[in-house]
GROMACS .gro file of C-alpha atoms in nm:
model
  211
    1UNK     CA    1  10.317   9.790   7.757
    2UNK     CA    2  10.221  10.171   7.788
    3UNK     CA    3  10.016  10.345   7.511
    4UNK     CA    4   9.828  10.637   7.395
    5UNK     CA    5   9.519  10.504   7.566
    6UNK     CA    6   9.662  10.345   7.856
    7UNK     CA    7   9.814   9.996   7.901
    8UNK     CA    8   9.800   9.674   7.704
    9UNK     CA    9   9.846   9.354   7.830
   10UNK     CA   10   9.997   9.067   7.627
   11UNK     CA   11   9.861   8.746   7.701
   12UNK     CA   12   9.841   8.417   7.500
   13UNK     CA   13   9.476   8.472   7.433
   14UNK     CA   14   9.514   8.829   7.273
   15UNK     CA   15   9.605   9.161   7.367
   16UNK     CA   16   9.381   9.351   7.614
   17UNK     CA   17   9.428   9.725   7.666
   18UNK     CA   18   9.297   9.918   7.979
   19UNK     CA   19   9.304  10.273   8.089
   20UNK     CA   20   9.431  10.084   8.464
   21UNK     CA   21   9.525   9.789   8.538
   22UNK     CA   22   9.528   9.580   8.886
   23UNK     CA   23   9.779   9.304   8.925
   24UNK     CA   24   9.688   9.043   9.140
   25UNK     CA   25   9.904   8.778   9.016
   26UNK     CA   26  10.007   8.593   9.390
   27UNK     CA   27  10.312   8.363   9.370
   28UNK     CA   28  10.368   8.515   8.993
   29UNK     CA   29  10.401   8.855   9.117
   30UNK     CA   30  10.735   8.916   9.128
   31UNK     CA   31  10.855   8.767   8.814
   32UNK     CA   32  10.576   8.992   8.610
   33UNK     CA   33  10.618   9.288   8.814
   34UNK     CA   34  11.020   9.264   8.706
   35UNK     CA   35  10.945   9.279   8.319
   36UNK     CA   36  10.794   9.614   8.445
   37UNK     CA   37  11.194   9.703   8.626
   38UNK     CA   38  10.981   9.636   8.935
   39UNK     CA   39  11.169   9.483   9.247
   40UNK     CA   40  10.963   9.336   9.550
   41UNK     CA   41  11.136   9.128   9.827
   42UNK     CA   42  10.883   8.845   9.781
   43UNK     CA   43  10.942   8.524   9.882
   44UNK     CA   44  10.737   8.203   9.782
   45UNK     CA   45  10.686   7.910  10.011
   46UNK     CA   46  10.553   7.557   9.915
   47UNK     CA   47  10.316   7.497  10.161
   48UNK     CA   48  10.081   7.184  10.222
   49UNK     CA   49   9.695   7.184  10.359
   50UNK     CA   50   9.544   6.828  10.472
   51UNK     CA   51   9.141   6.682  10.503
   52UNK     CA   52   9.072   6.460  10.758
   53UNK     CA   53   8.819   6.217  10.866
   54UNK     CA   54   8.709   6.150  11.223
   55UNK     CA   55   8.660   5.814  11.330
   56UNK     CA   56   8.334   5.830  11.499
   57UNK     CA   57   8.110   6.058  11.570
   58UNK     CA   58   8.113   6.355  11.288
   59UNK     CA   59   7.922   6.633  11.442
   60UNK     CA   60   8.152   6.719  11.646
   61UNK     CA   61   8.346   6.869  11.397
   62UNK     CA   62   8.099   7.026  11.221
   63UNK     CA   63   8.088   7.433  11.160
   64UNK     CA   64   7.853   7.463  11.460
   65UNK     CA   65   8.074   7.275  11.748
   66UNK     CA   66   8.408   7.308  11.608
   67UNK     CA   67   8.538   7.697  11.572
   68UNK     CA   68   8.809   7.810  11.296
   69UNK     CA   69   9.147   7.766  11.542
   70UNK     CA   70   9.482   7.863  11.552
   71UNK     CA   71   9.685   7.764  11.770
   72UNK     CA   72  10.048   7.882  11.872
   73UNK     CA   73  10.270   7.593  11.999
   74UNK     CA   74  10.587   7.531  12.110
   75UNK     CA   75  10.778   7.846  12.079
   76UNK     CA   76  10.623   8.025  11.793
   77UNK     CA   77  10.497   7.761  11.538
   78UNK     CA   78  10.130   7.793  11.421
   79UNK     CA   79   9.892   7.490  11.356
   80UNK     CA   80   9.548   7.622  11.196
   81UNK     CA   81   9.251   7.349  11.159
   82UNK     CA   82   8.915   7.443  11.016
   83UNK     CA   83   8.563   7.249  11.029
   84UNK     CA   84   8.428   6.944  10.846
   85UNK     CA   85   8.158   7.133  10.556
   86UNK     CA   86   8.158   6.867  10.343
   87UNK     CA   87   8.510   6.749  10.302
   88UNK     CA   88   8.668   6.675  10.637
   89UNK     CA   89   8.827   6.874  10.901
   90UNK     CA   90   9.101   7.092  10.736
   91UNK     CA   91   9.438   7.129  10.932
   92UNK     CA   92   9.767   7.245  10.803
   93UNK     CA   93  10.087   7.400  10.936
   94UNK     CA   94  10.136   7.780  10.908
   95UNK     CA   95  10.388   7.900  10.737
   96UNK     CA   96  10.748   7.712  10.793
   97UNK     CA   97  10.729   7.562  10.421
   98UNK     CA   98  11.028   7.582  10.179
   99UNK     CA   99  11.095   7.887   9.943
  100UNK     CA  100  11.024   7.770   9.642
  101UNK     CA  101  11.093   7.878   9.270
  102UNK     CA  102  10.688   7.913   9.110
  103UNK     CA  103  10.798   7.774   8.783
  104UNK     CA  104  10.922   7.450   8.979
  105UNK     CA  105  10.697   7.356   9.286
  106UNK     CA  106  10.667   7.021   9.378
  107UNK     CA  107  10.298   6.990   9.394
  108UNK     CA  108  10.332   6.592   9.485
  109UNK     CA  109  10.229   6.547   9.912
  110UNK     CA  110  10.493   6.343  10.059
  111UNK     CA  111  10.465   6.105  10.367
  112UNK     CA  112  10.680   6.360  10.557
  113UNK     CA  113  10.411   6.668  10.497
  114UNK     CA  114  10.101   6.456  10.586
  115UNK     CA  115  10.312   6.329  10.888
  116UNK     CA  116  10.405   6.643  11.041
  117UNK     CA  117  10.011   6.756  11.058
  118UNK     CA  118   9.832   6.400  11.145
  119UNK     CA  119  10.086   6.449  11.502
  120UNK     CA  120   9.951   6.793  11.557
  121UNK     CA  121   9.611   6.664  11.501
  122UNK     CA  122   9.641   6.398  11.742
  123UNK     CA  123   9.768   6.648  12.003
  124UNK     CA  124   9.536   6.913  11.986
  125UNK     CA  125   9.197   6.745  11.833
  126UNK     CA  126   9.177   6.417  11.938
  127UNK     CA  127   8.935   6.200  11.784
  128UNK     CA  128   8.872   6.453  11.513
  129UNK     CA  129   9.088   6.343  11.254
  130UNK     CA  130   9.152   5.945  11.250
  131UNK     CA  131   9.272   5.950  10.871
  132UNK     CA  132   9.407   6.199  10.601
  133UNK     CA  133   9.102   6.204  10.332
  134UNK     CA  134   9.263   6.424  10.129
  135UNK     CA  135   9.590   6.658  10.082
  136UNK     CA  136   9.674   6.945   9.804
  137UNK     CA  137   9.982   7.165   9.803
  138UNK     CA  138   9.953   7.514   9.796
  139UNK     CA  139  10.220   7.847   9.774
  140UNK     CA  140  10.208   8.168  10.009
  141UNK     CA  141  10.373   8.465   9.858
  142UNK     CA  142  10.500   8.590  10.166
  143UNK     CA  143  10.658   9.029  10.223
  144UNK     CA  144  10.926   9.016  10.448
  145UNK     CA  145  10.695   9.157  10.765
  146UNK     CA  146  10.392   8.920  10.633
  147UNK     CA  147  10.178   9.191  10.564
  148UNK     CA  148   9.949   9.284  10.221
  149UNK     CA  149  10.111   9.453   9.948
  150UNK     CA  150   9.820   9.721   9.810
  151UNK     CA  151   9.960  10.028   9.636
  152UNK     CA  152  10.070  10.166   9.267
  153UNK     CA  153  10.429  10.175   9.177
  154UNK     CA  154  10.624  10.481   9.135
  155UNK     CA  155  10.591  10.596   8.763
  156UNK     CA  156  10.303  10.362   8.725
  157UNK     CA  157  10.005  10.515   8.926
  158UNK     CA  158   9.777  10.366   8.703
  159UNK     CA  159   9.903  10.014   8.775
  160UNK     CA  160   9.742   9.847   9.086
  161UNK     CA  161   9.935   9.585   9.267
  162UNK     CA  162   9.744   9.401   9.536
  163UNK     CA  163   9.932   9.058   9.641
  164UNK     CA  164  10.161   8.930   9.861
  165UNK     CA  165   9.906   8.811  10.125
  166UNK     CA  166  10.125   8.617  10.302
  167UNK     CA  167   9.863   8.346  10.412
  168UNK     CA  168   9.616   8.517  10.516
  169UNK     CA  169   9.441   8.666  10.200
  170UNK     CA  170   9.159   8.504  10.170
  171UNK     CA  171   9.024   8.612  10.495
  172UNK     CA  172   9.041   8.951  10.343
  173UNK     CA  173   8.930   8.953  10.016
  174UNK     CA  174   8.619   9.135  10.009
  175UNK     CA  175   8.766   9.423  10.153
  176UNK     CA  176   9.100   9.404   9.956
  177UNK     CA  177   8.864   9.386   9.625
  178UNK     CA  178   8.638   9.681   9.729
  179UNK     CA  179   8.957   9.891   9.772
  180UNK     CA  180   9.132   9.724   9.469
  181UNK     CA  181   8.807   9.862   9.280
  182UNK     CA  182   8.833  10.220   9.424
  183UNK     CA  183   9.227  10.214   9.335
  184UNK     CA  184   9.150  10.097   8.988
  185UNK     CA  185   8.861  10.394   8.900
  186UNK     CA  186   9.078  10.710   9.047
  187UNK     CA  187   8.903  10.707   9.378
  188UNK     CA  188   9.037  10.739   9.713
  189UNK     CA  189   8.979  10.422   9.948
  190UNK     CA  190   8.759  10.463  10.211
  191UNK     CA  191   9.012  10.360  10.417
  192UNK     CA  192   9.396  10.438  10.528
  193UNK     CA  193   9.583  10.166  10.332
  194UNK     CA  194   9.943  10.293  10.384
  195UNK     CA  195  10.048  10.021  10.594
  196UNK     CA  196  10.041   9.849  10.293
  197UNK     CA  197  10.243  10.097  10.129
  198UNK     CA  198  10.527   9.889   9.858
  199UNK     CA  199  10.753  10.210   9.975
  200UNK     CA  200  10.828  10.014  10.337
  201UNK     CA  201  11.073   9.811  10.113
  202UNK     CA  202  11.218  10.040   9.927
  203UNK     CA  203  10.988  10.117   9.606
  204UNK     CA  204  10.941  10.488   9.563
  205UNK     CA  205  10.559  10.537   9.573
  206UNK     CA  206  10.439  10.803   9.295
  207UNK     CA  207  10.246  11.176   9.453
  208UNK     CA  208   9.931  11.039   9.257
  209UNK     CA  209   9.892  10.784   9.506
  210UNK     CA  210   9.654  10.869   9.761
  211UNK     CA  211   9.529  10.630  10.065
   0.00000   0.00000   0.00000
């Protein structure tokens, strides 16, 4: 909600009021960004990530022998594994999970997710993953060309959106934040962000808006 001041956010803990805000809200971006009138072709997938053992001989899947990988197979599909710190060799399937609505994920890992990964894991690492330790599902808010959303909204330069990272966030983050920070205080980013423009699908970005 607009005031005087600024903005105030509504939350079940109170009100908080701001001068800007910076939404970062992932999979629940598009359902808060549309109390605003706010559009975005967002798309959430359920997706599932896997831990797993080796059978034998452990160092060679730890950070220094085995390398973050990802690794395009048969005809576009991507297969990312990371290695053991402390919890077992990481592997999941990018992408290629089911839209999803957020309010209604299935966060239970079925035979048929853990399945699909433990083949690819026999294929490519062999030896490095004889059994599924652990497995979690997770959601990627995905933009139709699977690139960062980082902008204001037209009308609404002091509201910062930055979401929509598609998967690949995380490898990001410090560098989304820092320029997150600069949006948020008035300041130019040192950088040209307007690939990552919300006006590529359609939502009018406001003169104030500077990259």
């Amino acid at each position: 909600e607009r005031t005087a001041d600024g903005i105030r956010a509504s939350t079940s803990a109170g009100d908080l009021c701001a001068r800007r805000v910076v939404i970062c809200a992932g999979a629940w971006t598009a359902p808060l960004l549309s109390t605003l009138g706010v559009t975005l072709p967002l798309v959430v997938t359920r997706q599932t990530m896997h831990w797993f053992m080796p059978a034998d001989d452990a160092s060679i899947v730890c950070a220094d022998r085995l390398p973050v990988a990802l690794i395009e197979h048969d005809g576009g599909h991507i297969f990312y594994t990371m290695p053991d710190v402390g919890d077992g060799v990481k592997a999941a399937i990018h992408h290629e999970g089911a839209a999803v609505d957020v309010d209604a994920v299935d966060r239970v890992v079925h035979a048929s997710d853990t399945q699909a990964v433990e083949g690819l894991v026999a294929r490519f690492l062999p030896g490095a993953g004889a059994s599924v330790r652990e497995s979690a599902v997770c959601l990627y808010t995905n933009t139709p060309d699977h690139d960062f959303i980082i902008d204001t909204l037209d009308g609404m330069a002091d509201v910062v959106v930055v979401s929509a990272c598609s998967g690949h966030g995380f490898k990001f983050a410090s560098a989304i934040g820092d320029i997150a920070a600069r949006m948020a205080l008035g300041e130019s980013a040192d950088m040209d962000v307007s690939h990552f423009a919300a006006a590529r699908f359609g939502v009018s970005r406001p003169d104030a808006v500077r990259s």
